[in-house]
Amino acid sequence: MLTVTSPLAGRVVSLENVSDPVFAEAMVGPGLAVMPTAETAVAVAPLDGTLVSLHPHAFVVVSDDGRGVLVHLGVDTVQLNGQGFELLLRKGDAVRRGDGVVRWDPKAVEASGRSTVCPVVALEAMVDALTGFPDEDGTVASGDRLFHWE
């Protein structure tokens, strides 16, 4: 079993409530989202593994057993062309759960008219493979469990 933790502090949101249909309809996989509560935040690795994809607005960590988790910082944030985001690591880096990956400014994202909700998605997972979700609309700290991946 793989435990996936929250990349940032915030309020738990069901993926179905994310405004982007790619996430809301779980097209890339099931998971949860987190609405950040901090004005500036460092998104951290939600598991141990390798940073296989890294963009200012999103990253993917793949575990040693090949399971990938996508962290997407806000919705439609690719359109910001990296403004308000600072990469702290490089693609290909090994990461430990809790390592800082991207520093970003949720308030600036919000001021640009975009949602700051952060989907955390188990790529290519089956919905029933995820368990142990926290209460929806509850809060999590950075590093708190979001779900188990059986």
Coordinates of N, CA, C and O in Angstrom, one line a residue:
M1 N 0.8 -1.2 0.0 CA 0.0 0.0 0.0 C 0.9 1.3 0.0 O 1.9 1.3 0.7
L2 N 0.5 2.2 -0.8 CA 1.3 3.5 -0.9 C 0.4 4.6 -0.3 O -0.8 4.7 -0.6
T3 N 1.0 5.3 0.6 CA 0.3 6.4 1.2 C 0.7 7.7 0.5 O 1.9 8.0 0.3
V4 N -0.3 8.4 0.0 CA -0.1 9.7 -0.7 C -0.5 10.8 0.3 O -1.7 10.8 0.8
T5 N 0.4 11.8 0.5 CA 0.1 12.8 1.5 C -0.2 14.2 0.7 O 0.1 14.3 -0.4
S6 N -0.7 15.1 1.5 CA -1.0 16.4 0.9 C 0.2 17.2 0.6 O 1.1 17.3 1.5
P7 N 0.3 17.8 -0.6 CA 1.4 18.6 -0.9 C 1.4 20.0 -0.3 O 2.4 20.7 -0.4
L8 N 0.3 20.3 0.4 CA 0.2 21.7 1.0 C -1.0 21.7 2.0 O -1.8 20.7 2.0
A9 N -1.0 22.7 2.8 CA -2.0 22.8 3.8 C -3.3 23.4 3.1 O -3.2 24.3 2.3
G10 N -4.4 22.9 3.5 CA -5.7 23.5 3.0 C -6.9 22.7 3.3 O -6.9 21.8 4.2
R11 N -8.0 23.0 2.6 CA -9.3 22.3 2.8 C -9.4 21.3 1.7 O -9.1 21.5 0.5
V12 N -9.8 20.1 2.1 CA -10.0 19.0 1.2 C -11.3 19.2 0.3 O -12.3 19.6 0.8
V13 N -11.1 19.0 -0.9 CA -12.2 19.1 -1.9 C -12.3 17.9 -2.8 O -11.2 17.4 -3.2
S14 N -13.5 17.4 -3.0 CA -13.7 16.3 -3.9 C -13.3 16.7 -5.3 O -13.5 17.8 -5.8
L15 N -12.7 15.7 -6.1 CA -12.3 16.1 -7.5 C -13.5 16.4 -8.3 O -13.4 17.3 -9.2
E16 N -14.7 15.9 -8.0 CA -15.9 16.2 -8.7 C -16.2 17.7 -8.6 O -17.0 18.2 -9.5
N17 N -15.7 18.3 -7.6 CA -16.0 19.8 -7.4 C -14.9 20.7 -8.0 O -15.0 21.9 -7.8
V18 N -14.0 20.1 -8.7 CA -13.0 21.0 -9.4 C -13.6 21.4 -10.7 O -14.2 20.7 -11.4
S19 N -13.3 22.7 -11.0 CA -14.0 23.3 -12.2 C -13.5 22.8 -13.6 O -14.2 22.9 -14.6
D20 N -12.3 22.1 -13.6 CA -11.8 21.6 -14.8 C -12.3 20.2 -15.0 O -12.1 19.3 -14.2
P21 N -13.1 19.9 -16.2 CA -13.6 18.6 -16.4 C -12.6 17.4 -16.5 O -12.9 16.3 -16.2
V22 N -11.4 17.7 -16.9 CA -10.3 16.7 -16.9 C -10.1 16.1 -15.5 O -10.0 14.9 -15.4
F23 N -10.2 16.9 -14.5 CA -10.0 16.5 -13.1 C -11.4 16.0 -12.6 O -11.5 14.9 -11.9
A24 N -12.4 16.8 -12.8 CA -13.7 16.5 -12.2 C -14.3 15.1 -12.7 O -15.0 14.4 -11.9
E25 N -14.0 14.8 -13.9 CA -14.4 13.5 -14.4 C -13.4 12.4 -14.3 O -13.5 11.3 -14.9
A26 N -12.3 12.7 -13.6 CA -11.2 11.7 -13.3 C -10.7 11.1 -14.6 O -10.3 10.0 -14.7
M27 N -10.5 12.0 -15.6 CA -10.0 11.5 -16.9 C -8.5 11.0 -16.8 O -8.1 10.2 -17.5
V28 N -7.7 11.6 -15.9 CA -6.3 11.2 -15.7 C -6.2 10.3 -14.5 O -5.1 9.8 -14.3
G29 N -7.2 10.2 -13.7 CA -7.2 9.3 -12.6 C -7.9 9.8 -11.4 O -8.3 11.0 -11.4
P30 N -8.2 9.0 -10.4 CA -8.9 9.4 -9.2 C -8.0 10.1 -8.2 O -6.7 10.1 -8.4
G31 N -8.5 10.8 -7.2 CA -7.8 11.4 -6.2 C -8.6 12.4 -5.4 O -9.8 12.2 -5.3
L32 N -8.0 13.4 -4.9 CA -8.6 14.5 -4.2 C -8.0 15.8 -4.6 O -7.0 15.8 -5.3
A33 N -8.6 16.9 -4.1 CA -8.0 18.2 -4.4 C -7.9 18.9 -3.0 O -8.6 18.6 -2.1
V34 N -7.0 19.9 -3.0 CA -6.8 20.7 -1.8 C -6.9 22.2 -2.1 O -6.2 22.6 -3.1
M35 N -7.7 22.9 -1.4 CA -7.8 24.3 -1.6 C -6.8 25.0 -0.6 O -7.0 24.9 0.6
P36 N -5.7 25.6 -1.1 CA -4.7 26.1 -0.2 C -5.2 27.2 0.8 O -6.1 28.0 0.4
T37 N -4.7 27.2 2.0 CA -5.1 28.2 2.9 C -4.0 29.3 3.2 O -4.2 30.3 3.7
A38 N -2.8 29.0 2.7 CA -1.7 29.9 2.9 C -1.6 30.9 1.7 O -2.0 30.6 0.6
E39 N -1.1 32.1 2.0 CA -0.9 33.1 1.0 C 0.2 32.8 0.0 O 0.1 33.0 -1.2
T40 N 1.3 32.3 0.6 CA 2.3 31.7 -0.3 C 2.6 30.3 0.2 O 2.4 30.0 1.4
A41 N 2.9 29.4 -0.7 CA 3.0 28.0 -0.3 C 4.2 27.4 -1.0 O 4.5 27.7 -2.1
V42 N 4.7 26.3 -0.4 CA 5.6 25.5 -1.0 C 4.9 24.1 -1.2 O 4.5 23.5 -0.2
A43 N 4.7 23.7 -2.4 CA 4.1 22.4 -2.7 C 5.2 21.4 -2.5 O 6.3 21.5 -3.1
V44 N 4.9 20.3 -1.7 CA 5.9 19.3 -1.4 C 5.6 18.0 -2.1 O 4.4 17.8 -2.5
A45 N 6.6 17.1 -2.2 CA 6.4 15.8 -2.8 C 5.4 15.0 -1.9 O 5.6 14.9 -0.7
P46 N 4.4 14.4 -2.5 CA 3.4 13.6 -1.7 C 3.8 12.2 -1.5 O 3.1 11.5 -0.8
L47 N 5.0 11.8 -2.0 CA 5.5 10.4 -1.8 C 7.0 10.4 -2.1 O 7.5 11.3 -2.7
D48 N 7.6 9.4 -1.7 CA 9.0 9.2 -2.1 C 9.0 8.7 -3.6 O 8.2 7.9 -4.0
G49 N 10.0 9.2 -4.3 CA 10.1 8.7 -5.7 C 11.0 9.6 -6.5 O 12.0 10.2 -6.0
T50 N 10.7 9.6 -7.8 CA 11.5 10.4 -8.8 C 10.5 11.5 -9.4 O 9.4 11.1 -9.8
L51 N 11.0 12.7 -9.6 CA 10.3 13.7 -10.2 C 10.4 13.5 -11.7 O 11.4 13.9 -12.3
V52 N 9.4 12.9 -12.3 CA 9.5 12.6 -13.8 C 8.9 13.7 -14.7 O 9.2 13.7 -15.9
S53 N 8.1 14.6 -14.1 CA 7.6 15.7 -14.9 C 7.6 16.9 -14.0 O 7.2 16.8 -12.8
L54 N 8.0 18.0 -14.5 CA 8.1 19.2 -13.7 C 7.9 20.4 -14.5 O 8.6 20.7 -15.5
H55 N 6.8 21.2 -14.2 CA 6.4 22.4 -14.8 C 6.2 23.4 -13.7 O 5.9 23.0 -12.6
P56 N 6.2 24.7 -13.9 CA 5.9 25.6 -12.8 C 4.6 25.3 -12.1 O 4.5 25.5 -10.9
H57 N 3.6 24.9 -12.9 CA 2.2 24.8 -12.4 C 1.9 23.3 -12.0 O 0.8 23.1 -11.5
A58 N 2.7 22.3 -12.3 CA 2.4 20.9 -12.0 C 3.6 20.1 -12.0 O 4.6 20.4 -12.6
F59 N 3.5 18.9 -11.3 CA 4.6 18.0 -11.3 C 4.1 16.6 -11.0 O 3.0 16.4 -10.5
V60 N 4.9 15.6 -11.4 CA 4.5 14.2 -11.2 C 5.7 13.5 -10.5 O 6.8 13.6 -11.0
V61 N 5.4 12.8 -9.5 CA 6.3 12.0 -8.7 C 5.9 10.5 -9.0 O 4.8 10.1 -8.8
V62 N 6.9 9.7 -9.4 CA 6.7 8.3 -9.6 C 7.4 7.5 -8.5 O 8.6 7.7 -8.3
S63 N 6.7 6.6 -7.8 CA 7.3 5.8 -6.8 C 8.2 4.7 -7.4 O 8.2 4.5 -8.6
D64 N 9.0 4.1 -6.5 CA 9.9 3.0 -7.0 C 9.2 1.9 -7.7 O 9.7 1.2 -8.5
D65 N 7.9 1.7 -7.3 CA 7.1 0.6 -7.9 C 6.3 1.0 -9.1 O 5.5 0.3 -9.6
G66 N 6.6 2.3 -9.6 CA 6.0 2.7 -10.9 C 4.7 3.5 -10.8 O 4.1 3.8 -11.8
R67 N 4.2 3.8 -9.6 CA 2.9 4.5 -9.5 C 3.2 6.0 -9.5 O 4.0 6.5 -8.7
G68 N 2.5 6.7 -10.4 CA 2.7 8.2 -10.5 C 1.6 9.0 -9.9 O 0.4 8.6 -10.0
V69 N 1.9 10.1 -9.2 CA 1.0 11.0 -8.7 C 1.2 12.4 -9.2 O 2.4 12.9 -9.2
L70 N 0.2 13.0 -9.8 CA 0.2 14.3 -10.3 C -0.3 15.3 -9.3 O -1.3 15.1 -8.7
V71 N 0.5 16.4 -9.1 CA 0.1 17.5 -8.3 C -0.1 18.7 -9.3 O 0.9 19.1 -9.9
H72 N -1.3 19.3 -9.3 CA -1.5 20.4 -10.3 C -1.9 21.6 -9.4 O -2.9 21.6 -8.7
L73 N -1.1 22.6 -9.5 CA -1.2 23.8 -8.7 C -2.2 24.8 -9.3 O -1.8 25.7 -10.1
G74 N -3.4 24.7 -9.0 CA -4.5 25.6 -9.5 C -5.0 25.0 -10.8 O -4.5 24.0 -11.3
V75 N -6.0 25.7 -11.3 CA -6.7 25.3 -12.6 C -6.4 26.4 -13.6 O -6.5 27.6 -13.3
D76 N -6.1 25.9 -14.8 CA -5.7 26.8 -15.9 C -4.5 27.7 -15.6 O -4.2 28.7 -16.3
T77 N -3.6 27.2 -14.7 CA -2.4 28.0 -14.4 C -1.3 27.8 -15.4 O -0.4 28.6 -15.4
V78 N -1.4 26.9 -16.3 CA -0.4 26.8 -17.4 C -0.4 28.1 -18.2 O 0.6 28.5 -18.7
Q79 N -1.6 28.8 -18.2 CA -1.7 30.0 -19.0 C -0.9 31.2 -18.3 O -0.7 32.2 -19.0
L80 N -0.4 31.0 -17.1 CA 0.4 32.0 -16.4 C 1.9 32.0 -16.9 O 2.6 32.9 -16.5
N81 N 2.2 31.0 -17.7 CA 3.6 30.9 -18.2 C 4.7 31.0 -17.1 O 5.7 31.6 -17.3
G82 N 4.4 30.4 -15.9 CA 5.4 30.3 -14.9 C 5.4 31.5 -13.9 O 6.0 31.4 -12.9
Q83 N 4.6 32.5 -14.2 CA 4.6 33.7 -13.3 C 3.9 33.3 -12.0 O 2.8 32.7 -11.9
G84 N 4.6 33.6 -10.9 CA 4.1 33.3 -9.6 C 4.5 31.9 -9.1 O 4.1 31.5 -8.0
F85 N 5.4 31.3 -9.8 CA 5.8 29.9 -9.5 C 7.4 29.9 -9.5 O 8.0 30.5 -10.4
E86 N 8.0 29.2 -8.6 CA 9.4 29.0 -8.6 C 9.8 27.6 -8.4 O 9.4 27.0 -7.4
L87 N 10.5 27.0 -9.3 CA 10.9 25.6 -9.2 C 12.0 25.5 -8.2 O 13.0 26.2 -8.3
L88 N 11.9 24.5 -7.3 CA 12.9 24.3 -6.3 C 13.8 23.1 -6.6 O 14.9 22.9 -6.0
L89 N 13.4 22.2 -7.5 CA 14.1 21.0 -7.9 C 14.1 20.9 -9.4 O 13.6 21.8 -10.1
R90 N 14.7 19.8 -9.9 CA 14.8 19.6 -11.4 C 14.1 18.3 -11.7 O 14.2 17.3 -10.9
K91 N 13.6 18.2 -13.0 CA 13.1 16.9 -13.5 C 14.2 15.9 -13.3 O 15.4 16.2 -13.6
G92 N 13.8 14.7 -12.9 CA 14.8 13.6 -12.7 C 15.3 13.5 -11.3 O 16.0 12.5 -10.9
D93 N 15.1 14.5 -10.5 CA 15.6 14.5 -9.1 C 14.8 13.4 -8.3 O 13.6 13.3 -8.4
A94 N 15.6 12.7 -7.4 CA 14.9 11.9 -6.4 C 14.4 12.8 -5.3 O 15.0 13.8 -4.9
V95 N 13.2 12.4 -4.8 CA 12.5 13.2 -3.8 C 12.1 12.3 -2.7 O 11.8 11.1 -2.9
R96 N 12.0 12.8 -1.5 CA 11.4 12.2 -0.3 C 10.1 12.9 0.0 O 10.0 14.1 -0.3
R97 N 9.2 12.2 0.5 CA 7.9 12.8 0.9 C 8.2 14.0 1.8 O 9.0 14.0 2.7
G98 N 7.6 15.2 1.4 CA 7.8 16.4 2.2 C 8.9 17.3 1.6 O 9.0 18.5 2.0
D99 N 9.6 16.9 0.6 CA 10.6 17.8 0.0 C 9.9 18.8 -0.8 O 9.0 18.6 -1.5
G100 N 10.3 20.1 -0.7 CA 9.8 21.2 -1.4 C 10.1 21.0 -2.9 O 11.2 20.7 -3.3
V101 N 9.0 21.2 -3.7 CA 9.2 21.1 -5.2 C 9.0 22.4 -5.9 O 9.7 22.8 -6.8
V102 N 7.9 23.1 -5.6 CA 7.5 24.4 -6.2 C 7.1 25.4 -5.1 O 6.2 25.0 -4.3
R103 N 7.6 26.6 -5.2 CA 7.1 27.7 -4.3 C 6.2 28.4 -5.2 O 6.5 28.7 -6.4
W104 N 5.0 28.7 -4.7 CA 4.0 29.5 -5.6 C 3.2 30.4 -4.7 O 3.2 30.4 -3.5
D105 N 2.4 31.3 -5.3 CA 1.7 32.3 -4.7 C 0.2 32.1 -5.0 O -0.3 32.7 -6.0
P106 N -0.6 31.4 -4.2 CA -2.0 31.2 -4.5 C -2.8 32.5 -4.6 O -3.7 32.6 -5.4
K107 N -2.4 33.5 -3.9 CA -3.1 34.8 -3.9 C -2.9 35.4 -5.3 O -3.9 36.0 -5.9
A108 N -1.7 35.3 -5.9 CA -1.5 35.9 -7.2 C -2.3 35.1 -8.3 O -2.8 35.6 -9.2
V109 N -2.4 33.7 -8.1 CA -3.2 32.9 -9.0 C -4.6 33.3 -8.9 O -5.3 33.5 -9.9
E110 N -5.1 33.5 -7.7 CA -6.5 33.9 -7.5 C -6.8 35.3 -8.1 O -7.8 35.5 -8.8
A111 N -5.8 36.2 -8.0 CA -5.9 37.6 -8.5 C -6.0 37.5 -10.1 O -6.5 38.4 -10.7
S112 N -5.4 36.5 -10.7 CA -5.4 36.4 -12.1 C -6.8 35.8 -12.6 O -7.0 35.6 -13.8
G113 N -7.7 35.5 -11.7 CA -9.0 35.0 -12.1 C -9.1 33.5 -12.2 O -10.0 32.9 -12.7
R114 N -8.0 32.8 -11.7 CA -8.0 31.3 -11.8 C -8.2 30.7 -10.4 O -7.9 31.3 -9.4
S115 N -8.7 29.5 -10.4 CA -8.9 28.8 -9.2 C -7.6 28.3 -8.6 O -6.7 27.9 -9.4
T116 N -7.4 28.3 -7.3 CA -6.2 27.9 -6.6 C -6.3 26.4 -6.2 O -5.4 25.9 -5.6
V117 N -7.4 25.8 -6.4 CA -7.6 24.4 -6.0 C -6.6 23.5 -6.7 O -6.2 23.7 -7.8
C118 N -6.0 22.6 -5.9 CA -4.9 21.7 -6.3 C -5.3 20.3 -6.4 O -5.3 19.6 -5.4
P119 N -5.6 19.7 -7.6 CA -5.8 18.3 -7.7 C -4.6 17.5 -7.4 O -3.5 17.9 -7.8
V120 N -4.8 16.4 -6.7 CA -3.7 15.4 -6.4 C -4.3 14.1 -6.9 O -5.2 13.6 -6.4
V121 N -3.7 13.6 -8.0 CA -4.3 12.5 -8.8 C -3.4 11.3 -8.9 O -2.2 11.4 -9.2
A122 N -4.0 10.1 -8.6 CA -3.3 8.9 -8.8 C -3.4 8.5 -10.2 O -4.4 8.0 -10.7
L123 N -2.3 8.7 -11.0 CA -2.4 8.5 -12.5 C -2.6 7.0 -12.8 O -2.0 6.1 -12.3
E124 N -3.6 6.8 -13.7 CA -3.9 5.5 -14.2 C -4.4 4.5 -13.1 O -4.4 3.3 -13.3
A125 N -4.8 5.0 -12.0 CA -5.3 4.1 -10.9 C -6.8 3.9 -11.1 O -7.5 4.6 -11.8
M126 N -7.3 2.8 -10.6 CA -8.7 2.5 -10.6 C -9.3 3.2 -9.3 O -8.6 3.2 -8.3
V127 N -10.5 3.7 -9.4 CA -11.1 4.4 -8.3 C -11.1 3.6 -7.0 O -10.8 4.1 -6.0
D128 N -11.5 2.3 -7.2 CA -11.6 1.4 -6.0 C -10.2 1.1 -5.4 O -10.1 0.5 -4.3
A129 N -9.1 1.5 -6.0 CA -7.8 1.2 -5.4 C -7.4 2.3 -4.4 O -6.4 2.1 -3.7
L130 N -8.2 3.4 -4.3 CA -7.9 4.4 -3.3 C -8.8 4.3 -2.1 O -10.0 4.2 -2.3
T131 N -8.2 4.4 -0.9 CA -9.0 4.3 0.3 C -8.4 5.3 1.3 O -7.4 6.0 1.0
G132 N -9.0 5.4 2.5 CA -8.5 6.2 3.6 C -8.6 7.7 3.4 O -7.8 8.4 3.9
F133 N -9.6 8.2 2.6 CA -9.7 9.6 2.4 C -10.1 10.3 3.7 O -10.9 9.8 4.5
P134 N -9.6 11.6 3.9 CA -10.0 12.4 5.0 C -11.4 12.9 4.7 O -11.9 12.8 3.6
D135 N -12.1 13.5 5.7 CA -13.4 14.1 5.5 C -13.3 15.2 4.5 O -12.5 16.0 4.6
E136 N -14.3 15.2 3.5 CA -14.4 16.3 2.6 C -14.8 17.5 3.3 O -15.5 17.5 4.3
D137 N -14.2 18.6 2.9 CA -14.3 19.9 3.6 C -13.6 20.0 4.9 O -13.7 21.0 5.6
G138 N -12.9 18.9 5.3 CA -12.0 19.0 6.4 C -10.7 19.7 6.0 O -10.5 20.1 4.8
T139 N -9.8 19.9 6.9 CA -8.5 20.5 6.6 C -7.4 19.5 6.8 O -7.5 18.6 7.5
V140 N -6.3 19.7 6.0 CA -5.1 18.9 6.1 C -4.0 19.9 6.2 O -4.0 21.0 5.6
A141 N -2.9 19.4 6.8 CA -1.7 20.1 6.9 C -0.8 19.5 5.8 O -1.0 18.4 5.3
S142 N 0.2 20.2 5.4 CA 1.2 19.7 4.4 C 1.8 18.4 5.0 O 2.2 18.4 6.2
G143 N 1.7 17.3 4.3 CA 2.2 16.0 4.8 C 1.2 15.1 5.4 O 1.5 14.0 5.7
D144 N 0.0 15.6 5.6 CA -1.1 14.7 6.1 C -1.6 13.8 5.0 O -1.5 14.1 3.9
R145 N -2.0 12.6 5.4 CA -2.5 11.6 4.5 C -3.7 12.1 3.7 O -4.7 12.7 4.2
L146 N -3.7 12.0 2.3 CA -4.8 12.2 1.5 C -5.5 10.9 1.2 O -6.7 10.9 1.2
F147 N -4.7 9.9 0.8 CA -5.3 8.6 0.5 C -4.3 7.5 0.5 O -3.1 7.8 0.4
H148 N -4.8 6.3 0.6 CA -3.9 5.1 0.4 C -4.2 4.6 -1.0 O -5.3 4.6 -1.4
W149 N -3.2 4.1 -1.6 CA -3.3 3.5 -2.9 C -2.9 2.0 -2.8 O -1.8 1.7 -2.6
E150 N -3.9 1.2 -2.9 CA -3.8 -0.3 -2.7 C -3.0 -0.9 -3.9 O -3.2 -0.5 -5.0

